[in-house]
PDB file of C-alpha atoms in Angstrom:
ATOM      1  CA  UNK A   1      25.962-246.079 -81.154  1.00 62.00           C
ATOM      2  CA  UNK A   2      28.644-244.322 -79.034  1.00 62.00           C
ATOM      3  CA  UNK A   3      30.896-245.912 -76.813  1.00 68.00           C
ATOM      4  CA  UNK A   4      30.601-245.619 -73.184  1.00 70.00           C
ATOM      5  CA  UNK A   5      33.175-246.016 -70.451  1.00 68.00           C
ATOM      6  CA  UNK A   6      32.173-248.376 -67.615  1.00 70.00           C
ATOM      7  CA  UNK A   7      33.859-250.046 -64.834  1.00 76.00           C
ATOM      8  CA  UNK A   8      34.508-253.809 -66.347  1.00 73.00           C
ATOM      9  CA  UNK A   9      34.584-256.863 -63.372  1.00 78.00           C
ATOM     10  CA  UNK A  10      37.259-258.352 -62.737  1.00 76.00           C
ATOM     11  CA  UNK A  11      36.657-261.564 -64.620  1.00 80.00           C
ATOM     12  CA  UNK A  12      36.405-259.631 -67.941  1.00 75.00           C
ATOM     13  CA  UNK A  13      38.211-260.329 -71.094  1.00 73.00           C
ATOM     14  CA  UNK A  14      37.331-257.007 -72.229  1.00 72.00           C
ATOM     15  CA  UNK A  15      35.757-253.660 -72.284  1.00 71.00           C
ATOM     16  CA  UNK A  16      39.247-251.988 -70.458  1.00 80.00           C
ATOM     17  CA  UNK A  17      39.676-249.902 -73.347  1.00 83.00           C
ATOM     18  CA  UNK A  18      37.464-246.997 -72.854  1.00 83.00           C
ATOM     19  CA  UNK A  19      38.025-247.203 -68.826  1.00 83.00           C
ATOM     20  CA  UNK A  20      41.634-246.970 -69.011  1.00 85.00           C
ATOM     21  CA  UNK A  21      41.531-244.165 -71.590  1.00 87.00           C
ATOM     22  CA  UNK A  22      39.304-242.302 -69.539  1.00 85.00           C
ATOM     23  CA  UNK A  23      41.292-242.333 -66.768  1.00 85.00           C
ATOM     24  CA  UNK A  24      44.499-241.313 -67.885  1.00 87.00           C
ATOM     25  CA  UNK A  25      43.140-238.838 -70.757  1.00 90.00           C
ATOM     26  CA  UNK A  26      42.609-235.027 -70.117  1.00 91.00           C
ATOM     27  CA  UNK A  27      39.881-235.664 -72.877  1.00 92.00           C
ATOM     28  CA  UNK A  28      38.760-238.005 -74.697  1.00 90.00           C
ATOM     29  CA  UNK A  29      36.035-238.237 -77.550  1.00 90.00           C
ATOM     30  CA  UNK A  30      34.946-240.198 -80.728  1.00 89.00           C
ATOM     31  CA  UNK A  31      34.261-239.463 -84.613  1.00 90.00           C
ATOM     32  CA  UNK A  32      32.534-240.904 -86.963  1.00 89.00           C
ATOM     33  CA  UNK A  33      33.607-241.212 -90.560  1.00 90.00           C
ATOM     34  CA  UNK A  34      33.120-243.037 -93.586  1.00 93.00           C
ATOM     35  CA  UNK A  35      35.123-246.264 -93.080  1.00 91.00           C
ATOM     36  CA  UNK A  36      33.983-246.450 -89.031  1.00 90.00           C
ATOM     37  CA  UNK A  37      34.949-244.355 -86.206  1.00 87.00           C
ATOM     38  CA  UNK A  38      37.694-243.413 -84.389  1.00 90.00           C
ATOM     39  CA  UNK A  39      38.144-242.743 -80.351  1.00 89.00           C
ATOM     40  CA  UNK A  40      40.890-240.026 -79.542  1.00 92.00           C
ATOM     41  CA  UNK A  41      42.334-238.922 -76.509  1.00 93.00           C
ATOM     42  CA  UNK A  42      43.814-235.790 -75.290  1.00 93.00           C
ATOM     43  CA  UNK A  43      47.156-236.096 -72.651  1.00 88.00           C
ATOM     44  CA  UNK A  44      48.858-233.222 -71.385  1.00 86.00           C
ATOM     45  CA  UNK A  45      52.154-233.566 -71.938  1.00 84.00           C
ATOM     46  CA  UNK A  46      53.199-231.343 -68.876  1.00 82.00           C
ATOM     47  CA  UNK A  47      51.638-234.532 -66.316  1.00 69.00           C
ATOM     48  CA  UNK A  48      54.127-235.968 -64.301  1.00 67.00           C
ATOM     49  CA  UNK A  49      55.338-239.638 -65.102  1.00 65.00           C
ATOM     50  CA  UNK A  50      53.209-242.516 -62.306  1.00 64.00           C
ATOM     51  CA  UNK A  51      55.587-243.353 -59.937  1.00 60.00           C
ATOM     52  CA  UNK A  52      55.713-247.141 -60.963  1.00 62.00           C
ATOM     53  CA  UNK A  53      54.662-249.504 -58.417  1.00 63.00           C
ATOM     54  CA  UNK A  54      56.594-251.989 -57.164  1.00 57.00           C
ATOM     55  CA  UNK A  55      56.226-255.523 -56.405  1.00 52.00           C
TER      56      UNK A  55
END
């Protein structure tokens, strides 16, 4: 089965994983192999930095 991104609710515990690579990758895909699979993600590395957000 491949794993999907989807928008998680708020209240949870887990399923970010895929959403927040998704949203910060360039690309993103997964492989299969013989001990399981692995996701990968693609970033440029010519992206400015986030402005970080302040409190």
């Amino acid at each position: 089965m491949l794993p999907t991104s989807s928008t998680p609710a708020l209240s949870n515990e887990h399923g970010r994983g895929l959403f927040i690579i998704a949203n910060l990758a360039d690309h993103w895909g997964t492989r299969y192999h013989e001990g399981g699979r692995t996701v990968w993600a693609q970033q440029s590395a010519n992206r400015p930095a986030a402005s970080p957000q302040r409190r």
